[in-house]
Each structure stands twice: as C-alpha cells, then as structure tokens.
Coordinates of C-alpha atoms and ligand atoms in Angstrom, one line a residue:
M1 CA -0.1 0.3 -0.2
N2 CA 3.0 2.6 0.7
A3 CA 5.3 1.3 -1.7
I4 CA 5.0 4.5 -3.7
A5 CA 6.1 6.5 -0.8
N6 CA 8.8 4.3 0.1
E7 CA 9.9 4.3 -3.5
I8 CA 10.2 8.3 -3.4
K9 CA 13.5 9.4 -1.4
L10 CA 12.9 13.0 -0.1
D11 CA 16.3 15.3 -0.6
E12 CA 17.4 14.8 3.0
A13 CA 18.8 18.7 3.1
A14 CA 16.1 20.1 1.7
L15 CA 13.8 18.2 4.3
R16 CA 16.0 19.6 7.0
E17 CA 15.8 22.9 5.8
L18 CA 12.0 23.0 5.4
Q19 CA 11.9 21.2 9.2
G20 CA 14.1 24.2 10.6
A21 CA 11.8 26.7 9.7
F22 CA 8.3 24.9 9.3
G23 CA 5.7 25.8 12.4
G24 CA 3.5 22.8 11.8
E25 CA 4.1 19.4 11.4
L26 CA 5.9 17.2 8.7
V27 CA 4.4 14.0 8.6
A28 CA 6.4 11.5 6.3
H29 CA 5.9 7.8 5.3
G30 CA 6.8 5.9 8.6
S31 CA 5.5 8.8 10.8
P32 CA 3.1 7.5 13.5
A33 CA 0.5 9.9 12.3
Y34 CA 1.0 9.1 8.9
D35 CA -2.1 6.9 8.2
E36 CA -4.4 9.2 9.9
H37 CA -3.2 12.2 7.8
R38 CA -3.4 10.7 4.4
K39 CA -6.9 9.8 4.8
V40 CA -9.7 11.7 2.7
W41 CA -13.7 11.4 3.4
N42 CA -14.1 9.4 0.7
G43 CA -13.0 5.7 2.1
S44 CA -12.6 4.4 -1.4
I45 CA -9.2 6.7 -2.0
D46 CA -6.1 4.9 -0.8
R47 CA -3.4 7.2 -1.7
S48 CA 0.2 7.5 -0.1
P49 CA 2.3 10.8 -0.5
A50 CA 5.9 11.3 0.2
L51 CA 5.2 14.3 2.8
I52 CA 2.4 15.7 4.3
A53 CA 3.0 19.2 5.2
R54 CA 0.4 20.1 8.0
C55 CA 0.5 23.7 7.5
A56 CA 0.4 26.2 10.9
G57 CA 0.3 29.3 9.0
V58 CA 0.7 31.4 5.8
A59 CA 4.6 30.8 6.3
D60 CA 4.5 27.4 6.5
V61 CA 2.2 27.2 2.8
I62 CA 5.0 29.1 1.2
S63 CA 7.7 27.0 2.4
A64 CA 5.8 24.1 1.6
V65 CA 5.4 25.1 -1.9
G66 CA 8.8 26.1 -2.3
F67 CA 10.0 22.5 -1.4
A68 CA 7.7 20.7 -3.5
R69 CA 8.2 22.6 -6.6
D70 CA 12.2 22.8 -6.2
A71 CA 11.9 19.1 -5.6
G72 CA 9.7 18.5 -8.5
L73 CA 7.2 16.7 -6.4
E74 CA 3.5 16.7 -7.4
V75 CA 1.2 19.0 -5.3
A76 CA -2.1 18.0 -3.8
V77 CA -3.9 20.8 -1.6
R78 CA -6.4 19.6 1.4
S79 CA -8.4 21.7 3.5
G80 CA -11.6 19.8 4.6
G81 CA -10.7 16.3 2.5
H82 CA -14.1 16.0 0.8
S83 CA -13.3 15.8 -2.5
F84 CA -15.3 13.2 -4.1
P85 CA -12.8 12.1 -6.3
G86 CA -9.9 12.3 -3.5
A87 CA -8.1 15.2 -5.4
S88 CA -6.6 16.3 -2.2
V89 CA -4.5 13.5 -1.3
C90 CA -1.9 12.0 -4.0
D91 CA 0.8 9.2 -4.3
G92 CA 4.2 10.1 -3.8
G93 CA 4.1 13.8 -3.9
V94 CA 3.6 16.3 -1.4
V95 CA -0.1 17.1 0.3
I96 CA 0.0 20.7 1.5
D97 CA -2.8 20.5 4.2
L98 CA -4.3 23.5 5.7
G99 CA -6.4 21.5 8.0
A100 CA -4.9 22.8 11.0
M101 CA -5.2 26.6 10.3
K102 CA -8.8 27.2 12.0
G103 CA -8.8 30.7 12.5
I104 CA -11.8 32.5 12.4
R105 CA -12.9 36.0 13.2
V106 CA -16.6 37.6 13.1
D107 CA -17.3 41.3 12.9
P108 CA -20.9 41.5 13.9
E109 CA -21.4 45.4 13.0
A110 CA -19.9 45.3 9.6
R111 CA -21.3 41.6 9.2
T112 CA -18.4 40.0 8.1
A113 CA -16.4 36.6 8.6
R114 CA -12.6 36.1 8.2
A115 CA -11.9 32.1 8.1
Q116 CA -8.3 30.4 7.4
A117 CA -8.7 27.4 4.9
G118 CA -8.9 24.6 7.5
V119 CA -12.5 25.8 8.9
L120 CA -15.5 23.7 8.5
W121 CA -18.6 24.5 7.8
G122 CA -19.7 23.3 11.4
E123 CA -16.8 25.5 12.7
L124 CA -17.8 28.7 10.8
D125 CA -21.8 28.5 11.4
R126 CA -21.0 28.0 15.2
E127 CA -19.0 31.5 15.2
T128 CA -21.3 33.3 12.8
Q129 CA -24.5 32.0 14.7
M130 CA -23.4 33.2 17.8
F131 CA -24.1 36.8 16.6
G132 CA -27.5 35.4 14.4
L133 CA -25.6 35.7 11.0
A134 CA -24.7 33.1 8.6
T135 CA -23.4 32.8 5.1
T136 CA -24.4 30.4 2.6
G137 CA -22.6 27.2 3.2
G138 CA -22.4 23.4 2.9
I139 CA -25.2 21.4 4.0
V140 CA -23.0 18.6 6.1
T141 CA -20.7 20.7 9.1
H142 CA -17.7 18.4 8.2
T143 CA -16.7 19.8 4.5
G144 CA -14.1 22.5 4.2
V145 CA -14.8 25.8 3.7
A146 CA -12.2 26.3 1.1
G147 CA -12.9 23.6 -1.5
L148 CA -16.5 24.2 -1.4
T149 CA -16.6 27.9 -1.7
L150 CA -13.7 27.7 -4.4
G151 CA -16.0 25.5 -6.8
G152 CA -19.2 27.7 -6.2
G153 CA -20.9 26.7 -3.0
I154 CA -24.5 25.9 -3.0
G155 CA -26.7 25.7 0.1
W156 CA -29.7 25.9 2.1
L157 CA -29.4 29.8 2.0
Q158 CA -28.5 30.0 -1.7
R159 CA -32.0 30.9 -3.1
K160 CA -32.4 34.1 -0.4
H161 CA -29.0 35.3 -0.6
G162 CA -26.8 33.6 -3.6
L163 CA -24.1 31.0 -3.7
T164 CA -21.0 31.0 -1.2
I165 CA -19.0 32.8 -3.8
D166 CA -21.6 35.5 -3.8
Q167 CA -20.6 36.4 -0.4
L168 CA -17.1 36.3 -0.8
L169 CA -15.4 39.5 -0.4
S170 CA -11.8 38.7 -0.4
V171 CA -9.0 35.9 -0.3
D172 CA -5.2 35.8 0.7
L173 CA -3.4 33.4 -1.9
V174 CA 0.0 31.9 -2.3
T175 CA 0.7 31.2 -5.8
A176 CA 2.7 28.7 -7.4
D177 CA 5.9 31.1 -7.1
G178 CA 5.4 31.4 -3.4
E179 CA 3.9 34.7 -3.8
F180 CA 1.5 36.3 -1.1
V181 CA -1.5 38.0 -3.1
K182 CA -4.8 39.4 -2.2
A183 CA -7.9 39.4 -4.6
S184 CA -11.0 41.1 -4.4
E185 CA -13.2 43.1 -6.9
T186 CA -10.4 46.0 -6.4
E187 CA -7.3 44.0 -6.0
N188 CA -6.3 41.4 -8.6
P189 CA -9.9 41.3 -9.7
D190 CA -9.1 39.1 -12.8
L191 CA -7.9 36.7 -10.1
F192 CA -10.9 37.3 -8.3
W193 CA -13.0 36.5 -10.8
G194 CA -11.4 32.9 -11.5
L195 CA -11.3 32.0 -8.1
R196 CA -14.9 32.5 -7.5
G197 CA -16.0 28.8 -9.0
G198 CA -12.5 28.2 -10.7
G199 CA -11.4 25.7 -7.9
G200 CA -7.7 25.5 -6.9
N201 CA -6.1 26.3 -10.2
F202 CA -4.6 29.2 -9.3
G203 CA -2.8 29.1 -5.7
I204 CA -3.5 28.1 -2.5
V205 CA -5.9 30.3 -0.6
T206 CA -4.9 30.8 3.0
E207 CA -8.0 32.8 4.2
F208 CA -11.7 34.0 3.0
E209 CA -13.8 36.7 3.9
F210 CA -17.2 36.5 3.7
R211 CA -20.2 38.8 4.1
L212 CA -22.8 37.3 6.6
H213 CA -26.6 38.0 6.9
P214 CA -29.0 37.8 9.6
V215 CA -30.5 33.9 9.8
G216 CA -32.6 32.3 12.5
P217 CA -31.1 31.4 14.9
I218 CA -34.3 29.5 15.0
V219 CA -35.5 28.5 11.2
Y220 CA -38.4 26.5 9.6
A221 CA -36.6 23.3 8.4
G222 CA -36.0 19.5 8.0
P223 CA -37.2 16.8 6.3
I224 CA -41.1 15.0 5.3
F225 CA -41.0 11.6 4.2
W226 CA -43.2 9.7 2.0
P227 CA -43.4 6.1 1.0
M228 CA -41.4 5.8 -2.4
D229 CA -44.3 4.5 -4.3
K230 CA -45.7 8.1 -3.6
A231 CA -42.5 9.7 -5.5
T232 CA -44.1 10.3 -9.1
D233 CA -46.9 12.0 -7.7
L234 CA -44.9 14.2 -5.3
L235 CA -42.3 15.1 -7.4
R236 CA -45.0 16.6 -10.1
F237 CA -46.6 18.4 -7.2
Y238 CA -43.2 19.4 -5.9
R239 CA -42.2 20.8 -9.4
D240 CA -45.0 23.1 -9.6
W241 CA -45.2 24.0 -5.6
S242 CA -41.4 24.8 -5.4
A243 CA -41.6 27.2 -8.7
E244 CA -43.8 29.3 -6.9
A245 CA -42.0 29.1 -3.6
P246 CA -40.5 32.4 -2.2
D247 CA -36.5 32.7 -2.6
E248 CA -36.5 32.0 1.5
L249 CA -37.6 28.5 1.1
M250 CA -34.7 26.4 -0.5
T251 CA -35.7 22.4 -0.7
I252 CA -33.5 19.3 -1.5
V253 CA -35.7 15.8 -2.5
I254 CA -33.9 13.0 -1.4
Q255 CA -34.7 9.1 -2.5
R256 CA -32.9 6.5 -0.5
K257 CA -33.9 3.4 1.9
A258 CA -35.0 5.2 5.3
P259 CA -32.0 5.0 7.5
P260 CA -31.6 3.5 11.2
L261 CA -31.1 6.8 12.5
P262 CA -32.9 7.6 16.3
F263 CA -35.4 10.1 15.2
V264 CA -36.6 7.5 12.3
P265 CA -39.2 5.1 13.8
A266 CA -38.0 1.1 13.5
E267 CA -41.0 0.4 11.2
L268 CA -39.8 2.6 8.7
H269 CA -35.9 1.7 8.5
G270 CA -34.9 0.4 5.2
Q271 CA -38.0 0.9 3.5
P272 CA -37.5 3.1 0.4
V273 CA -38.6 6.9 1.2
V274 CA -38.7 10.0 -0.9
S275 CA -38.2 13.2 1.3
V276 CA -38.4 16.8 0.8
A277 CA -36.0 18.6 3.2
C278 CA -37.0 22.1 3.5
C279 CA -35.2 25.1 5.0
Y280 CA -37.0 28.7 5.1
A281 CA -34.6 31.4 5.8
G282 CA -37.5 33.7 7.0
P283 CA -39.7 34.3 9.8
V284 CA -40.8 30.7 11.1
E285 CA -44.5 31.6 10.8
E286 CA -44.1 32.4 7.3
G287 CA -42.1 29.3 6.8
E288 CA -45.0 27.2 8.2
R289 CA -47.5 29.0 6.1
V290 CA -45.2 28.2 3.0
V291 CA -44.3 24.6 3.5
R292 CA -48.2 23.6 4.7
P293 CA -49.4 22.7 1.1
L294 CA -46.3 20.0 0.6
K295 CA -47.3 18.6 4.1
A296 CA -51.0 18.8 2.7
F297 CA -50.1 16.8 -0.9
A298 CA -50.4 13.2 1.2
P299 CA -50.0 12.3 5.0
P300 CA -46.2 12.0 5.3
V301 CA -45.1 8.9 7.2
L302 CA -42.7 11.2 8.9
D303 CA -42.6 15.0 9.6
L304 CA -39.3 16.5 10.9
C305 CA -40.0 19.9 9.5
E306 CA -40.6 22.2 12.5
P307 CA -38.9 25.4 14.1
K308 CA -35.3 24.2 15.0
P309 CA -31.8 26.0 15.5
Y310 CA -30.1 27.0 12.0
V311 CA -27.1 25.0 13.2
V312 CA -29.0 21.8 14.2
H313 CA -30.6 21.8 10.7
Q314 CA -27.2 22.2 9.2
A315 CA -26.0 19.2 10.9
M316 CA -29.1 17.2 9.9
F317 CA -27.1 15.2 7.0
D318 CA -24.2 14.3 9.0
P319 CA -24.8 10.8 9.8
S320 CA -26.0 10.3 6.1
F321 CA -22.2 11.2 4.9
P322 CA -19.6 10.4 7.6
H323 CA -15.8 9.5 6.9
G324 CA -14.7 6.6 5.8
R325 CA -17.5 5.0 3.9
W326 CA -17.1 4.3 -0.1
Y327 CA -18.9 6.7 -2.2
Y328 CA -19.0 7.6 -5.9
M329 CA -21.2 10.2 -7.5
R330 CA -22.1 11.5 -10.7
A331 CA -23.9 14.9 -11.2
C332 CA -26.0 16.7 -13.7
D333 CA -28.0 20.1 -13.8
V334 CA -31.3 19.7 -15.7
A335 CA -33.6 22.7 -16.6
T336 CA -36.5 21.7 -14.9
L337 CA -38.4 18.7 -13.6
S338 CA -40.0 17.6 -16.9
D339 CA -42.5 14.3 -16.5
D340 CA -39.9 12.3 -18.3
V341 CA -36.8 13.7 -15.6
I342 CA -39.1 12.3 -12.8
D343 CA -40.1 9.2 -14.4
I344 CA -36.2 8.5 -15.0
A345 CA -35.4 9.5 -11.4
V346 CA -38.1 7.5 -9.7
D347 CA -37.4 4.3 -11.7
H348 CA -33.8 4.1 -10.8
S349 CA -34.4 5.2 -7.1
Q350 CA -36.5 2.4 -7.2
Q351 CA -33.3 0.2 -8.0
I352 CA -31.1 1.5 -4.8
R353 CA -29.8 -1.4 -3.3
S354 CA -27.5 -0.2 -0.6
E355 CA -29.1 0.9 2.7
L356 CA -26.7 4.0 2.9
T357 CA -27.0 5.2 -0.3
A358 CA -28.8 8.5 -0.7
F359 CA -29.5 10.5 -3.6
P360 CA -30.1 14.3 -3.5
I361 CA -31.9 16.4 -6.1
W362 CA -30.8 20.5 -5.2
Q363 CA -33.4 23.3 -5.9
L364 CA -31.3 26.3 -7.4
G365 CA -33.1 29.6 -8.8
G366 CA -33.9 32.6 -6.8
A367 CA -30.6 34.6 -6.1
V368 CA -28.3 32.2 -7.5
A369 CA -29.8 33.1 -10.8
R370 CA -30.0 36.8 -10.5
V371 CA -26.3 37.3 -10.2
P372 CA -25.2 38.2 -13.9
D373 CA -23.7 35.0 -15.1
E374 CA -20.6 36.8 -16.4
E375 CA -19.8 38.2 -12.9
T376 CA -18.2 35.1 -11.8
A377 CA -16.3 31.7 -13.4
F378 CA -19.2 29.6 -11.9
N379 CA -21.4 28.3 -14.9
G380 CA -24.8 27.0 -14.6
R381 CA -26.8 29.8 -12.4
G382 CA -30.0 29.0 -15.0
A383 CA -30.0 25.7 -14.2
G384 CA -33.4 24.3 -12.4
H385 CA -32.3 21.8 -10.3
T386 CA -28.7 19.6 -9.7
F387 CA -28.6 15.7 -9.7
N388 CA -26.1 14.4 -7.0
I389 CA -26.5 10.7 -7.6
T390 CA -24.2 9.4 -4.8
A391 CA -23.9 5.6 -3.7
T392 CA -22.6 4.7 -0.9
T393 CA -21.5 1.4 0.9
A394 CA -19.8 0.7 3.9
T395 CA -16.8 -1.0 2.4
V396 CA -15.5 -2.5 -1.0
D397 CA -18.5 -4.9 -0.4
G398 CA -21.6 -3.8 -3.1
F399 CA -19.6 -0.9 -4.3
D400 CA -19.2 -2.1 -8.0
E401 CA -23.0 -2.9 -8.3
E402 CA -24.0 0.6 -6.5
R403 CA -21.4 2.5 -8.8
E404 CA -23.0 0.8 -11.8
W405 CA -26.6 2.0 -10.7
V406 CA -25.0 5.9 -10.6
R407 CA -23.4 5.2 -14.0
N408 CA -26.9 3.9 -15.7
F409 CA -28.9 6.4 -14.2
W410 CA -26.5 9.0 -14.9
S411 CA -26.8 7.9 -18.6
A412 CA -30.5 7.5 -18.7
L413 CA -30.6 11.6 -17.8
E414 CA -28.1 12.6 -20.4
P415 CA -30.6 13.8 -23.0
H416 CA -31.5 16.4 -19.9
H417 CA -28.1 17.6 -19.0
T418 CA -27.8 20.9 -19.3
G419 CA -24.2 21.3 -17.1
V420 CA -22.6 20.0 -14.1
Y421 CA -21.2 21.6 -11.0
V422 CA -17.6 21.3 -10.8
N423 CA -17.6 20.5 -7.3
F424 CA -19.6 17.4 -8.0
L425 CA -17.3 16.1 -11.0
M426 CA -15.5 12.9 -10.5
E427 CA -12.2 12.2 -12.2
E428 CA -14.1 12.8 -15.9
G429 CA -11.5 14.1 -18.1
Q430 CA -10.8 17.4 -20.0
E431 CA -14.0 17.8 -22.2
R432 CA -16.3 17.2 -19.2
I433 CA -14.4 20.1 -17.1
R434 CA -14.6 22.1 -20.5
Q435 CA -18.0 21.6 -20.5
A436 CA -18.9 22.3 -16.8
Y437 CA -17.4 26.1 -17.6
G438 CA -18.5 26.3 -21.4
P439 CA -16.0 27.2 -23.8
E440 CA -15.9 31.2 -23.1
K441 CA -15.5 30.9 -19.7
Y442 CA -13.0 28.2 -19.9
D443 CA -10.9 29.9 -22.6
R444 CA -10.7 32.8 -19.7
L445 CA -10.0 30.6 -16.9
Q446 CA -7.1 29.0 -19.1
A447 CA -5.5 32.3 -19.5
L448 CA -5.6 33.2 -15.9
K449 CA -4.3 29.7 -15.3
R450 CA -1.2 31.2 -17.8
K451 CA -0.4 34.3 -15.8
Y452 CA -0.7 32.7 -12.3
D453 CA 0.4 29.0 -12.7
P454 CA 2.2 28.5 -16.1
D455 CA 3.6 25.3 -15.2
N456 CA 0.5 24.1 -13.7
L457 CA 2.2 23.1 -10.5
F458 CA -1.6 22.9 -9.0
H459 CA -3.0 20.3 -11.3
L460 CA -4.4 17.7 -8.9
N461 CA -8.2 19.3 -9.2
Q462 CA -10.3 20.1 -11.8
N463 CA -7.6 20.8 -13.7
I464 CA -7.8 23.8 -16.5
P465 CA -4.0 23.3 -18.0
P466 CA -2.5 26.4 -19.2
K467 CA -2.4 25.7 -22.7
Ligands
LIG501 C1 -20.3 15.1 2.7 C2 -20.4 16.2 1.4 C3 -21.1 17.2 1.6 C4 -20.7 18.1 0.4 N1 -22.1 19.2 0.6 C5 -21.8 20.4 -0.3 C6 -22.8 21.4 -0.1 O1 -23.6 21.4 0.6 N2 -22.6 22.3 -1.1 C7 -21.4 22.4 -2.1 O2 -21.4 23.3 -2.9 N3 -20.7 21.3 -2.1 C8 -21.0 20.4 -1.4 N4 -19.7 19.2 -1.5 C9 -19.0 19.3 -2.8 C10 -17.7 20.3 -2.1 O3 -18.1 21.5 -2.1 C11 -16.3 19.6 -2.8 O4 -16.2 18.2 -2.2 C12 -15.4 20.7 -2.2 O5 -13.7 20.2 -2.9 C13 -15.2 20.2 -0.8 O6 -14.1 21.1 0.0 P1 -12.9 20.5 1.2 O7 -12.1 22.0 1.1 O8 -13.5 19.7 2.0 O9 -11.9 19.4 0.2 P2 -10.6 19.3 -0.2 O10 -10.5 17.8 -0.5 O11 -9.8 19.3 0.9 O12 -10.5 19.8 -1.5 C14 -10.7 19.6 -2.9 C15 -10.0 20.4 -3.6 O13 -10.2 21.9 -3.4 C16 -9.3 22.6 -4.0 N5 -8.7 23.0 -2.4 C17 -9.0 22.6 -1.3 N6 -8.4 23.9 -0.5 C18 -8.0 24.6 -0.9 C19 -7.5 26.0 -1.0 N7 -7.0 26.2 0.4 N8 -6.8 26.7 -1.7 C20 -6.9 26.2 -3.2 N9 -7.5 25.1 -3.4 C21 -8.0 24.3 -2.4 C22 -8.1 21.8 -4.4 O14 -8.1 21.4 -5.8 C23 -8.6 20.2 -3.8 O15 -8.1 18.9 -4.3 C24 -19.9 18.2 -0.7 C25 -19.2 17.5 -0.5 C26 -19.0 16.1 0.4 C27 -18.2 15.2 0.3

C-alpha cells in the first residue's frame, strides 16, 4: 500500500531546511500519524504521499510550495478533505494540508467573517450564529469551507442570498511562485473572478472573507417523508409548488432507504422513501405557511420539518455522509423536472440496493440565478435543479454494483443534462471540465492559469491546463 511513498526518496538536506523553519507538522511515510493524515473523507481513496505538510500558517504554506516545486514533486492541496474523487491526496507527492489553520473572526457590526482555509462549515456556522448571522455554506458540517467555496458553494441559504462565492469579499492566496497575493473586486480582480468557481487552479487560498446575513437562529426546517411509491406524484406536485415558492425557501429532494437513525421510527428502517428537506430563511410563521401545502399533499410517514436552530438543521445530514464510507457520484444539472426526468429519477431510485445510498436533487433558482452569469467563473446559474447521484457502501462490498447503478442512472438522464457543478465532478476528463465551464469561461480561465500557474503546479483538481 505504501510502496509508492517508500520509493520516493526525499532530498534529506531540503527536508531538513524545510523542517528547520516549519511551524506546523511534517508527516512523512513511517511517521506514527501518517495513516491518519493521508486518509480523506471518501474511504474508496487510498493514496500514499511522500510528505504531508500540515501547515500552521501562511509562512508554512509558502515554504511547502517552495519545497515541492524545487523537488519537482506533485502537489495536492487539502483543506476539508471532502473532494469526491480524492483530489486532495496524491501518490508520492506532497500534500499541503491546511486543516490545522482554524482561525475565524466574525465582525458582527460589519457583518463579515474571516476564515482560514482549514475551517469546516460547522465551525464557521457556530461562530457566525453566535451573532445571529450566517453565510451560504455546505449542508454537512464537516465539509471544508475552502474547496466548497472555490467551486461555487450551494447550500440552504442560496436562493435567498446567492452562492457561497456571491458572499465572498476577498481572499489571501499563495501562488505557485510562493508569492502572497490578495484578490477582491478591487485587488487582482481577474484572479478574484477566476477564484469564484475556478477551484484550486490558481494557488492556495489561506484565508477567505465572507459577507454575512441575519439568519435564525431558529428556522423552520427539516425533512418530510413519504413512501417511495408516492414519488412520481410527489415530484410532480413538488415541481409546481416549489416553482412558486419564495426565495426564502430552499428544498432538497432525497430518495433512499430510510436510515436506522434515532429519529426514524423502527418500522421505517430500510423502507424506500422519498423526502423533501426544507429550510425557510425567514420568519418561522411564514415558513410554516409556505410549507403547509407540501405537508397537505399526502399524509407523510414522518414529518421533521419544524422550528429548530439553524445549526441543528445544518448538521442534519452528517450521519448520512460520515468519513470513511465508500462513495461514488455522478452529477448533472437539469432545466426543469419534466415528466420524463421525474420518471427516470423514480425508476432508478427504486433500484437503489445499498441502505446507505442517498440521492439528492437540489433546488436552484432565486438569488443564484439573479447574479449576472459573467460576474464569476461559476457556470450554470440558470439551471433549475442539480442531481447528485451518490452511491454509498460501508466497504468495498457491493460498491461496484452501486457504482454501476449511478452510471446507468446518469446515462439515462443524459438527454436532459444542461451542465454540471464542478464540485460534483469525479475524474471525468478534460472535456467534461470544459463543458462544466462552457467554452468562453474555460478560455478565460486558461488565460488566467497561464498568468498565475504557467507550469501547472496545481493540477490535482478539476484542472484547467495552461495550454
Ligand atoms: C459530505 C459532503 C457534503 C457536501 N456538501 C456540499 C454542499 O452542501 N454544497 C456544495 O457546494 N458542495 C458540497 N460538497 C462538495 C464540496 O464542495 C467539494 O467536495 C469540496 O471540494 C470540498 O472542499 P474541501 O475543502 O472539504 O475538500 P478538499 O478535498 O480538501 O479539497 C478539494 C479540492 O479543492 C481545492 N482546494 C482545497 N483547499 C484549497 C485551498 N485552500 N486553496 C486552493 N485550493 C483548495 C483543491 O483543488 C482540492 O483538491 C459536499 C461534499 C461532501 C463530501
């Protein structure tokens, strides 16, 4: 397993020099902490870097970039470690790990927050919600702020406030040359444009500054469940009802076998269900009124949509997506939930085998669609929904079959694809990345890549090669 790391002989003198000034921890093959730190969220990824540089601050990031570049080693950049295809760990190269950089500073008067790159969404929400504030963030608390933001960032607040990148005010970044630069609307605006959707292509972001909004702390939110045999009717009802919903409401439809979680009655465990998870980013009474027609569609088998703290709602999906399970995913955007799309979705959802597989359809629109398309590198603001067809198994057992289910489902939807969210791409090849951005944005991103990373040091990502 660690043969590759064994084979790489790091230059002892260079390593000693790095060690001498490094404030964080250098974890090489053979260190007791090596296995812990090479693991990523997706248990199906098993890679063995030569060195994991666990940075304590910007100075460490600059040193680690210099070390890897001078040694000609591949660089993987890790913050939350939640890349679906495992792009944040490599075989034989250097992982520049920002996970220990946890600084957060909220300015309640200015309604802004600064977060270092190792911050996870649950950690940022905890700090901002102390002041009744929040920014659009991921829906699982242990996902990294960094990778999610750089791809665009979709979450419960997006229809009211826009994507995560629409809240981004500035970033600090270390380039491939080891130079420290800032980017915002006024400083390096070309870079700032590219970082809002262009992922980790242009350098290592060490700190983000976000705009915050008043949210909750109590929101009307949670999932409502029906038996899967109601899915076709429910999705048709949902399509019309959600199209009329105010921006405050954001929903995610999930089809799966009901999980054996404490709040799910035992008789439902393992039963195929369809659920609509809601979050109303406005007054609780209004949320209750807006969601009422959905609850009246047909008697739910379980209704967990009720007033609750926003941070509790943000943690709702944590038990369904823990570290270490085997995950595979294919994704696409669709314009609308046409009858055809619904039929395909329901047909394939009925074929889910694994009790751990949960397949979400995200609602887009609202403020996401109102930001002019050319303002950021993110593509796909006009899509109606994002399909996130995810297979999950506990171990390798059954993984191939469940992955096949994903691929067949995704292919059946192909005539309806309108695009794809880059953070939901696996290793799907250059053409898919080009499709994700569209030719114009891709060309612009490529020109930016030539300027900031002409040697493609940062290529373990949804890569935009300089030429
Ligand atoms: C359980 C789960 C829930 C998710 N929920 C959502 C969601 O609600 N909304 C959403 O939009 N997406 C969601 N995603 C997708 C998520 O946006 C991506 O997986 C994202 O890459 C995770 O970021 P990370 O920092 O945890 O990942 P990492 O694996 O650490 O990084 C992923 C990639 O991002 C780049 N990167 C990371 N850190 C930096 C940095 N500091 N500077 C430059 N580049 C960097 C690198 O290219 C790296 O390969 C989810 C993923 C998972 C696994």
